[in-house]
PDB file of N, CA and C in Angstrom:
ATOM      1  N   MET A   1     -23.814  12.727   4.428  1.00 41.00           N
ATOM      2  CA  MET A   1     -23.523  12.536   5.835  1.00 41.00           C
ATOM      3  C   MET A   1     -23.686  11.107   5.934  1.00 41.00           C
ATOM      4  N   THR A   2     -22.756  10.654   7.036  1.00 52.00           N
ATOM      5  CA  THR A   2     -22.599   9.651   7.203  1.00 52.00           C
ATOM      6  C   THR A   2     -22.561   9.452   8.736  1.00 52.00           C
ATOM      7  N   LYS A   3     -22.605   8.958   8.909  1.00 55.00           N
ATOM      8  CA  LYS A   3     -22.521   7.555  10.456  1.00 55.00           C
ATOM      9  C   LYS A   3     -21.120   6.745  11.345  1.00 55.00           C
ATOM     10  N   ALA A   4     -20.596   7.257  11.734  1.00 58.00           N
ATOM     11  CA  ALA A   4     -19.432   6.578  11.703  1.00 58.00           C
ATOM     12  C   ALA A   4     -18.389   5.917  13.404  1.00 58.00           C
ATOM     13  N   ALA A   5     -18.672   5.024  13.787  1.00 58.00           N
ATOM     14  CA  ALA A   5     -17.591   4.857  14.468  1.00 58.00           C
ATOM     15  C   ALA A   5     -16.411   4.996  14.364  1.00 58.00           C
ATOM     16  N   THR A   6     -15.544   5.602  15.663  1.00 56.00           N
ATOM     17  CA  THR A   6     -14.252   6.085  16.018  1.00 56.00           C
ATOM     18  C   THR A   6     -13.257   5.445  16.558  1.00 56.00           C
ATOM     19  N   ASP A   7     -11.924   5.452  16.036  1.00 59.00           N
ATOM     20  CA  ASP A   7     -11.582   5.004  17.141  1.00 59.00           C
ATOM     21  C   ASP A   7     -10.101   5.864  16.922  1.00 59.00           C
ATOM     22  N   THR A   8     -10.605   6.865  18.030  1.00 59.00           N
ATOM     23  CA  THR A   8      -9.946   8.116  17.593  1.00 59.00           C
ATOM     24  C   THR A   8      -7.849   8.130  18.575  1.00 59.00           C
ATOM     25  N   SER A   9      -7.567   6.133  18.761  1.00 67.00           N
ATOM     26  CA  SER A   9      -6.337   6.441  19.359  1.00 67.00           C
ATOM     27  C   SER A   9      -5.344   5.973  17.691  1.00 67.00           C
ATOM     28  N   GLN A  10      -6.171   5.255  16.613  1.00 76.00           N
ATOM     29  CA  GLN A  10      -5.974   5.180  15.777  1.00 76.00           C
ATOM     30  C   GLN A  10      -5.763   6.201  14.095  1.00 76.00           C
ATOM     31  N   GLY A  11      -7.267   6.645  14.609  1.00 85.00           N
ATOM     32  CA  GLY A  11      -6.992   8.143  13.749  1.00 85.00           C
ATOM     33  C   GLY A  11      -8.060   7.422  12.635  1.00 85.00           C
ATOM     34  N   THR A  12      -9.040   5.955  12.922  1.00 88.00           N
ATOM     35  CA  THR A  12      -9.505   6.381  11.925  1.00 88.00           C
ATOM     36  C   THR A  12     -11.160   5.612  11.988  1.00 88.00           C
ATOM     37  N   VAL A  13     -12.258   5.240  11.430  1.00 89.00           N
ATOM     38  CA  VAL A  13     -13.179   4.689  11.535  1.00 89.00           C
ATOM     39  C   VAL A  13     -13.724   4.095  10.827  1.00 89.00           C
ATOM     40  N   CYS A  14     -15.209   3.073  11.125  1.00 88.00           N
ATOM     41  CA  CYS A  14     -15.487   2.580  10.276  1.00 88.00           C
ATOM     42  C   CYS A  14     -17.127   3.941   9.246  1.00 88.00           C
ATOM     43  N   TYR A  15     -17.588   2.860   8.774  1.00 89.00           N
ATOM     44  CA  TYR A  15     -18.178   3.177   7.964  1.00 89.00           C
ATOM     45  C   TYR A  15     -19.951   3.310   8.748  1.00 89.00           C
ATOM     46  N   SER A  16     -20.785   2.912   8.975  1.00 87.00           N
ATOM     47  CA  SER A  16     -22.003   2.806   9.591  1.00 87.00           C
ATOM     48  C   SER A  16     -23.364   2.921   9.481  1.00 87.00           C
ATOM     49  N   ALA A  17     -23.835   3.870   8.735  1.00 79.00           N
ATOM     50  CA  ALA A  17     -24.586   4.334   8.249  1.00 79.00           C
ATOM     51  C   ALA A  17     -24.760   5.387   6.570  1.00 79.00           C
ATOM     52  N   SER A  18     -25.150   5.035   6.151  1.00 73.00           N
ATOM     53  CA  SER A  18     -25.828   7.199   5.306  1.00 73.00           C
ATOM     54  C   SER A  18     -26.560   7.665   6.035  1.00 73.00           C
ATOM     55  N   LYS A  19     -27.025   8.380   5.712  1.00 70.00           N
ATOM     56  CA  LYS A  19     -27.967   9.302   5.980  1.00 70.00           C
ATOM     57  C   LYS A  19     -28.807   9.516   5.068  1.00 70.00           C
ATOM     58  N   ALA A  20     -28.046   9.638   4.005  1.00 65.00           N
ATOM     59  CA  ALA A  20     -28.852   9.743   2.971  1.00 65.00           C
ATOM     60  C   ALA A  20     -30.049   8.709   1.883  1.00 65.00           C
ATOM     61  N   SER A  21     -30.745   8.403   2.650  1.00 71.00           N
ATOM     62  CA  SER A  21     -31.441   7.249   2.625  1.00 71.00           C
ATOM     63  C   SER A  21     -32.107   7.049   1.272  1.00 71.00           C
ATOM     64  N   SER A  22     -32.451   8.655   1.410  1.00 80.00           N
ATOM     65  CA  SER A  22     -33.286   8.437   0.151  1.00 80.00           C
ATOM     66  C   SER A  22     -32.450   8.714  -1.309  1.00 80.00           C
ATOM     67  N   GLN A  23     -30.921   9.479  -1.339  1.00 85.00           N
ATOM     68  CA  GLN A  23     -29.872   9.299  -2.203  1.00 85.00           C
ATOM     69  C   GLN A  23     -29.701   7.499  -3.669  1.00 85.00           C
ATOM     70  N   LYS A  24     -30.400   8.335  -4.418  1.00 91.00           N
ATOM     71  CA  LYS A  24     -29.948   6.777  -5.616  1.00 91.00           C
ATOM     72  C   LYS A  24     -28.253   6.400  -5.352  1.00 91.00           C
ATOM     73  N   SER A  25     -27.341   7.393  -5.368  1.00 91.00           N
ATOM     74  CA  SER A  25     -26.150   6.942  -5.142  1.00 91.00           C
ATOM     75  C   SER A  25     -25.673   7.401  -4.099  1.00 91.00           C
ATOM     76  N   VAL A  26     -24.583   6.543  -3.479  1.00 90.00           N
ATOM     77  CA  VAL A  26     -24.274   7.014  -2.212  1.00 90.00           C
ATOM     78  C   VAL A  26     -22.414   6.568  -1.652  1.00 90.00           C
ATOM     79  N   THR A  27     -21.639   7.950  -1.435  1.00 91.00           N
ATOM     80  CA  THR A  27     -20.270   7.502  -1.608  1.00 91.00           C
ATOM     81  C   THR A  27     -19.121   7.298  -0.531  1.00 91.00           C
ATOM     82  N   VAL A  28     -18.412   6.798   0.205  1.00 93.00           N
ATOM     83  CA  VAL A  28     -17.940   6.185   1.335  1.00 93.00           C
ATOM     84  C   VAL A  28     -17.086   7.432   1.346  1.00 93.00           C
ATOM     85  N   PRO A  29     -16.502   8.240   1.924  1.00 93.00           N
ATOM     86  CA  PRO A  29     -15.663   9.207   1.438  1.00 93.00           C
ATOM     87  C   PRO A  29     -13.917   7.736   1.788  1.00 93.00           C
ATOM     88  N   ALA A  30     -13.214   8.362   1.561  1.00 94.00           N
ATOM     89  CA  ALA A  30     -11.610   8.146   1.674  1.00 94.00           C
ATOM     90  C   ALA A  30     -12.078   8.604   3.132  1.00 94.00           C
ATOM     91  N   THR A  31     -11.421  10.140   3.887  1.00 93.00           N
ATOM     92  CA  THR A  31     -11.244  10.316   5.184  1.00 93.00           C
ATOM     93  C   THR A  31     -13.163  11.672   5.601  1.00 93.00           C
ATOM     94  N   VAL A  32     -13.556  11.367   6.884  1.00 89.00           N
ATOM     95  CA  VAL A  32     -14.495  12.392   6.942  1.00 89.00           C
ATOM     96  C   VAL A  32     -13.714  13.535   8.104  1.00 89.00           C
ATOM     97  N   SER A  33     -14.714  14.109   8.399  1.00 87.00           N
ATOM     98  CA  SER A  33     -14.040  14.966   9.748  1.00 87.00           C
ATOM     99  C   SER A  33     -15.098  15.010  10.331  1.00 87.00           C
ATOM    100  N   ILE A  34     -14.915  14.517  12.619  1.00 84.00           N
ATOM    101  CA  ILE A  34     -15.221  14.360  13.148  1.00 84.00           C
ATOM    102  C   ILE A  34     -15.253  15.301  14.519  1.00 84.00           C
ATOM    103  N   ASN A  35     -15.972  16.155  14.882  1.00 84.00           N
ATOM    104  CA  ASN A  35     -15.574  17.199  15.738  1.00 84.00           C
ATOM    105  C   ASN A  35     -14.380  17.403  15.620  1.00 84.00           C
ATOM    106  N   GLY A  36     -13.945  18.259  14.488  1.00 87.00           N
ATOM    107  CA  GLY A  36     -13.122  18.719  13.986  1.00 87.00           C
ATOM    108  C   GLY A  36     -11.553  18.232  13.983  1.00 87.00           C
ATOM    109  N   GLY A  37     -12.053  16.840  13.797  1.00 86.00           N
ATOM    110  CA  GLY A  37     -10.634  15.678  13.256  1.00 86.00           C
ATOM    111  C   GLY A  37     -10.948  14.737  12.424  1.00 86.00           C
ATOM    112  N   SER A  38      -9.768  14.827  11.804  1.00 89.00           N
ATOM    113  CA  SER A  38      -9.693  14.093  10.546  1.00 89.00           C
ATOM    114  C   SER A  38     -10.088  12.713  10.815  1.00 89.00           C
ATOM    115  N   TYR A  39     -10.050  11.586   9.887  1.00 90.00           N
ATOM    116  CA  TYR A  39     -10.555  10.834  10.550  1.00 90.00           C
ATOM    117  C   TYR A  39     -10.043   9.800   8.835  1.00 90.00           C
ATOM    118  N   THR A  40      -9.405   8.310   9.296  1.00 93.00           N
ATOM    119  CA  THR A  40      -8.920   7.497   7.339  1.00 93.00           C
ATOM    120  C   THR A  40     -10.458   6.668   8.015  1.00 93.00           C
ATOM    121  N   VAL A  41     -11.296   6.337   6.227  1.00 93.00           N
ATOM    122  CA  VAL A  41     -12.451   5.774   6.808  1.00 93.00           C
ATOM    123  C   VAL A  41     -11.411   4.919   6.311  1.00 93.00           C
ATOM    124  N   THR A  42     -11.772   2.818   7.096  1.00 93.00           N
ATOM    125  CA  THR A  42     -11.350   1.607   6.972  1.00 93.00           C
ATOM    126  C   THR A  42     -11.722   0.774   6.391  1.00 93.00           C
ATOM    127  N   ALA A  43     -13.043   0.828   7.298  1.00 93.00           N
ATOM    128  CA  ALA A  43     -14.297  -0.064   6.888  1.00 93.00           C
ATOM    129  C   ALA A  43     -15.250   0.265   7.172  1.00 93.00           C
ATOM    130  N   ILE A  44     -16.243  -0.506   6.169  1.00 94.00           N
ATOM    131  CA  ILE A  44     -17.549  -0.345   6.494  1.00 94.00           C
ATOM    132  C   ILE A  44     -18.297  -1.748   7.061  1.00 94.00           C
ATOM    133  N   THR A  45     -19.169  -1.578   8.259  1.00 91.00           N
ATOM    134  CA  THR A  45     -19.913  -2.326   9.468  1.00 91.00           C
ATOM    135  C   THR A  45     -20.803  -2.656   8.644  1.00 91.00           C
ATOM    136  N   GLY A  46     -21.708  -4.062   8.893  1.00 91.00           N
ATOM    137  CA  GLY A  46     -22.768  -4.780   8.463  1.00 91.00           C
ATOM    138  C   GLY A  46     -23.380  -4.139   8.451  1.00 91.00           C
ATOM    139  N   LYS A  47     -24.905  -4.517   7.771  1.00 89.00           N
ATOM    140  CA  LYS A  47     -25.636  -3.590   7.394  1.00 89.00           C
ATOM    141  C   LYS A  47     -25.823  -1.896   7.038  1.00 89.00           C
ATOM    142  N   ALA A  48     -24.743  -1.462   7.244  1.00 89.00           N
ATOM    143  CA  ALA A  48     -24.349   0.188   6.966  1.00 89.00           C
ATOM    144  C   ALA A  48     -24.940   0.515   6.159  1.00 89.00           C
ATOM    145  N   PHE A  49     -25.746  -0.096   4.641  1.00 88.00           N
ATOM    146  CA  PHE A  49     -26.705   0.552   3.563  1.00 88.00           C
ATOM    147  C   PHE A  49     -28.174  -0.160   3.468  1.00 88.00           C
ATOM    148  N   ALA A  50     -28.297  -0.730   4.584  1.00 84.00           N
ATOM    149  CA  ALA A  50     -29.713  -1.049   5.244  1.00 84.00           C
ATOM    150  C   ALA A  50     -30.992  -0.087   4.986  1.00 84.00           C
ATOM    151  N   LYS A  51     -30.246   1.082   4.914  1.00 82.00           N
ATOM    152  CA  LYS A  51     -31.376   1.755   4.842  1.00 82.00           C
ATOM    153  C   LYS A  51     -31.534   2.519   3.709  1.00 82.00           C
ATOM    154  N   CYS A  52     -30.546   2.362   2.589  1.00 85.00           N
ATOM    155  CA  CYS A  52     -30.582   3.053   1.859  1.00 85.00           C
ATOM    156  C   CYS A  52     -30.976   1.829   0.914  1.00 85.00           C
ATOM    157  N   SER A  53     -32.291   1.745   0.913  1.00 86.00           N
ATOM    158  CA  SER A  53     -33.252   0.600  -0.303  1.00 86.00           C
ATOM    159  C   SER A  53     -33.708   1.799  -1.618  1.00 86.00           C
ATOM    160  N   LYS A  54     -33.653   2.752  -1.386  1.00 90.00           N
ATOM    161  CA  LYS A  54     -33.739   3.182  -2.816  1.00 90.00           C
ATOM    162  C   LYS A  54     -32.488   3.695  -4.112  1.00 90.00           C
ATOM    163  N   ALA A  55     -30.831   2.888  -3.141  1.00 91.00           N
ATOM    164  CA  ALA A  55     -29.719   3.575  -4.317  1.00 91.00           C
ATOM    165  C   ALA A  55     -29.107   2.183  -5.229  1.00 91.00           C
ATOM    166  N   THR A  56     -29.424   2.759  -6.547  1.00 94.00           N
ATOM    167  CA  THR A  56     -28.076   2.036  -6.750  1.00 94.00           C
ATOM    168  C   THR A  56     -26.831   2.297  -7.869  1.00 94.00           C
ATOM    169  N   ALA A  57     -26.453   3.041  -6.756  1.00 94.00           N
ATOM    170  CA  ALA A  57     -24.938   2.805  -6.966  1.00 94.00           C
ATOM    171  C   ALA A  57     -23.722   3.366  -5.707  1.00 94.00           C
ATOM    172  N   VAL A  58     -23.047   2.727  -5.912  1.00 93.00           N
ATOM    173  CA  VAL A  58     -21.803   3.205  -4.189  1.00 93.00           C
ATOM    174  C   VAL A  58     -20.951   2.859  -4.726  1.00 93.00           C
ATOM    175  N   THR A  59     -20.155   3.961  -3.820  1.00 95.00           N
ATOM    176  CA  THR A  59     -18.625   3.859  -4.813  1.00 95.00           C
ATOM    177  C   THR A  59     -18.128   3.938  -3.110  1.00 95.00           C
ATOM    178  N   ILE A  60     -17.068   3.170  -3.373  1.00 95.00           N
ATOM    179  CA  ILE A  60     -16.311   2.405  -1.279  1.00 95.00           C
ATOM    180  C   ILE A  60     -15.181   3.731  -2.302  1.00 95.00           C
ATOM    181  N   GLY A  61     -14.740   4.780  -0.916  1.00 95.00           N
ATOM    182  CA  GLY A  61     -13.022   5.370  -0.794  1.00 95.00           C
ATOM    183  C   GLY A  61     -12.245   4.171  -0.881  1.00 95.00           C
ATOM    184  N   LYS A  62     -11.295   4.957  -0.891  1.00 97.00           N
ATOM    185  CA  LYS A  62      -9.525   3.710  -1.544  1.00 97.00           C
ATOM    186  C   LYS A  62      -9.145   3.586  -0.434  1.00 97.00           C
ATOM    187  N   ASN A  63      -9.415   4.241   1.305  1.00 96.00           N
ATOM    188  CA  ASN A  63      -8.603   3.689   2.298  1.00 96.00           C
ATOM    189  C   ASN A  63      -9.678   2.541   2.848  1.00 96.00           C
ATOM    190  N   VAL A  64     -10.940   2.238   2.597  1.00 96.00           N
ATOM    191  CA  VAL A  64     -11.317   0.783   2.969  1.00 96.00           C
ATOM    192  C   VAL A  64     -10.893  -0.356   2.934  1.00 96.00           C
ATOM    193  N   SER A  65     -10.467  -1.571   4.342  1.00 95.00           N
ATOM    194  CA  SER A  65     -10.097  -2.532   2.980  1.00 95.00           C
ATOM    195  C   SER A  65     -10.412  -3.206   4.777  1.00 95.00           C
ATOM    196  N   LYS A  66     -12.016  -3.657   5.148  1.00 94.00           N
ATOM    197  CA  LYS A  66     -12.468  -3.819   4.844  1.00 94.00           C
ATOM    198  C   LYS A  66     -13.774  -4.072   5.154  1.00 94.00           C
ATOM    199  N   ILE A  67     -15.291  -5.213   4.890  1.00 94.00           N
ATOM    200  CA  ILE A  67     -16.106  -4.789   3.594  1.00 94.00           C
ATOM    201  C   ILE A  67     -17.060  -5.877   5.393  1.00 94.00           C
ATOM    202  N   ASN A  68     -17.132  -5.886   6.269  1.00 93.00           N
ATOM    203  CA  ASN A  68     -18.323  -6.161   7.212  1.00 93.00           C
ATOM    204  C   ASN A  68     -19.226  -6.906   6.056  1.00 93.00           C
ATOM    205  N   ALA A  69     -19.949  -8.496   6.431  1.00 90.00           N
ATOM    206  CA  ALA A  69     -20.844  -9.009   5.899  1.00 90.00           C
ATOM    207  C   ALA A  69     -22.401  -8.228   6.392  1.00 90.00           C
ATOM    208  N   SER A  70     -22.802  -8.905   5.694  1.00 91.00           N
ATOM    209  CA  SER A  70     -24.646  -8.052   5.072  1.00 91.00           C
ATOM    210  C   SER A  70     -24.754  -6.327   5.249  1.00 91.00           C
ATOM    211  N   ALA A  71     -23.105  -5.969   4.720  1.00 92.00           N
ATOM    212  CA  ALA A  71     -23.121  -4.280   4.926  1.00 92.00           C
ATOM    213  C   ALA A  71     -24.020  -3.837   3.140  1.00 92.00           C
ATOM    214  N   PHE A  72     -24.655  -4.310   2.379  1.00 90.00           N
ATOM    215  CA  PHE A  72     -25.514  -3.720   1.241  1.00 90.00           C
ATOM    216  C   PHE A  72     -27.000  -4.940   1.462  1.00 90.00           C
ATOM    217  N   LYS A  73     -27.092  -5.141   2.933  1.00 89.00           N
ATOM    218  CA  LYS A  73     -28.315  -5.827   2.893  1.00 89.00           C
ATOM    219  C   LYS A  73     -29.267  -4.802   2.621  1.00 89.00           C
ATOM    220  N   GLY A  74     -30.118  -5.586   2.525  1.00 84.00           N
ATOM    221  CA  GLY A  74     -31.601  -4.485   1.866  1.00 84.00           C
ATOM    222  C   GLY A  74     -31.440  -4.009   0.412  1.00 84.00           C
ATOM    223  N   CYS A  75     -30.168  -3.947  -0.317  1.00 88.00           N
ATOM    224  CA  CYS A  75     -30.073  -2.751  -1.256  1.00 88.00           C
ATOM    225  C   CYS A  75     -30.412  -3.518  -2.241  1.00 88.00           C
ATOM    226  N   LYS A  76     -31.833  -3.816  -2.737  1.00 90.00           N
ATOM    227  CA  LYS A  76     -32.181  -4.734  -3.437  1.00 90.00           C
ATOM    228  C   LYS A  76     -31.964  -3.572  -5.283  1.00 90.00           C
ATOM    229  N   LYS A  77     -31.929  -2.835  -5.467  1.00 93.00           N
ATOM    230  CA  LYS A  77     -31.801  -2.002  -6.604  1.00 93.00           C
ATOM    231  C   LYS A  77     -30.398  -1.285  -6.609  1.00 93.00           C
ATOM    232  N   LEU A  78     -29.759  -1.616  -6.329  1.00 93.00           N
ATOM    233  CA  LEU A  78     -28.434  -1.526  -6.187  1.00 93.00           C
ATOM    234  C   LEU A  78     -27.553  -2.584  -7.956  1.00 93.00           C
ATOM    235  N   LYS A  79     -26.871  -1.320  -7.717  1.00 96.00           N
ATOM    236  CA  LYS A  79     -26.337  -2.377 -10.230  1.00 96.00           C
ATOM    237  C   LYS A  79     -25.052  -1.941 -10.279  1.00 96.00           C
ATOM    238  N   THR A  80     -24.227  -0.591  -8.751  1.00 95.00           N
ATOM    239  CA  THR A  80     -23.040  -0.743  -9.148  1.00 95.00           C
ATOM    240  C   THR A  80     -23.109  -0.543  -8.061  1.00 95.00           C
ATOM    241  N   VAL A  81     -21.280  -0.854  -7.942  1.00 93.00           N
ATOM    242  CA  VAL A  81     -20.529  -0.339  -6.928  1.00 93.00           C
ATOM    243  C   VAL A  81     -19.357  -0.166  -7.401  1.00 93.00           C
ATOM    244  N   ASN A  82     -18.674   1.290  -7.097  1.00 95.00           N
ATOM    245  CA  ASN A  82     -17.561   1.561  -7.756  1.00 95.00           C
ATOM    246  C   ASN A  82     -16.392   1.057  -6.295  1.00 95.00           C
ATOM    247  N   VAL A  83     -15.675   0.768  -7.133  1.00 95.00           N
ATOM    248  CA  VAL A  83     -14.354   0.397  -5.639  1.00 95.00           C
ATOM    249  C   VAL A  83     -13.159   1.021  -6.142  1.00 95.00           C
ATOM    250  N   ALA A  84     -12.765   2.290  -5.321  1.00 94.00           N
ATOM    251  CA  ALA A  84     -10.963   2.984  -4.966  1.00 94.00           C
ATOM    252  C   ALA A  84     -10.438   2.510  -4.947  1.00 94.00           C
ATOM    253  N   SER A  85     -10.468   1.887  -3.439  1.00 94.00           N
ATOM    254  CA  SER A  85      -9.987   0.984  -3.312  1.00 94.00           C
ATOM    255  C   SER A  85      -8.566   0.298  -3.035  1.00 94.00           C
ATOM    256  N   LYS A  86      -7.477   0.073  -2.727  1.00 94.00           N
ATOM    257  CA  LYS A  86      -6.741  -1.091  -3.302  1.00 94.00           C
ATOM    258  C   LYS A  86      -6.938  -2.309  -2.373  1.00 94.00           C
ATOM    259  N   LEU A  87      -7.208  -1.421  -1.638  1.00 94.00           N
ATOM    260  CA  LEU A  87      -6.658  -2.360   0.121  1.00 94.00           C
ATOM    261  C   LEU A  87      -7.536  -3.694   0.020  1.00 94.00           C
ATOM    262  N   LEU A  88      -8.444  -3.724  -0.487  1.00 91.00           N
ATOM    263  CA  LEU A  88      -9.640  -5.042  -0.120  1.00 91.00           C
ATOM    264  C   LEU A  88      -9.360  -6.054  -1.195  1.00 91.00           C
ATOM    265  N   THR A  89      -9.229  -7.229  -0.122  1.00 81.00           N
ATOM    266  CA  THR A  89      -9.262  -8.313  -0.355  1.00 81.00           C
ATOM    267  C   THR A  89     -10.243  -9.572  -0.409  1.00 81.00           C
ATOM    268  N   LYS A  90     -10.510 -10.968  -1.290  1.00 71.00           N
ATOM    269  CA  LYS A  90     -11.025 -11.262  -1.031  1.00 71.00           C
ATOM    270  C   LYS A  90     -11.382 -12.483  -0.198  1.00 71.00           C
TER     271      LYS A  90
END
């Protein structure tokens, strides 16, 4: 489960927090369902993984085009980030 900030006019959301703070592996999905609507996850907000101190691996969905500063702040055990998206640039 995740928390997301929605932009219903665009049909997109920003991944803002993981509710799975005790999991070692966290996935940012390509799409999410919120209140019966389907939204494309296009960004990861700052401090999105701040409460995921046990996470060792993160998988980023194919529609993410932006990762905000400090998204992984506090993830001291993070070893692997798998990126499915081809939309990310430096």
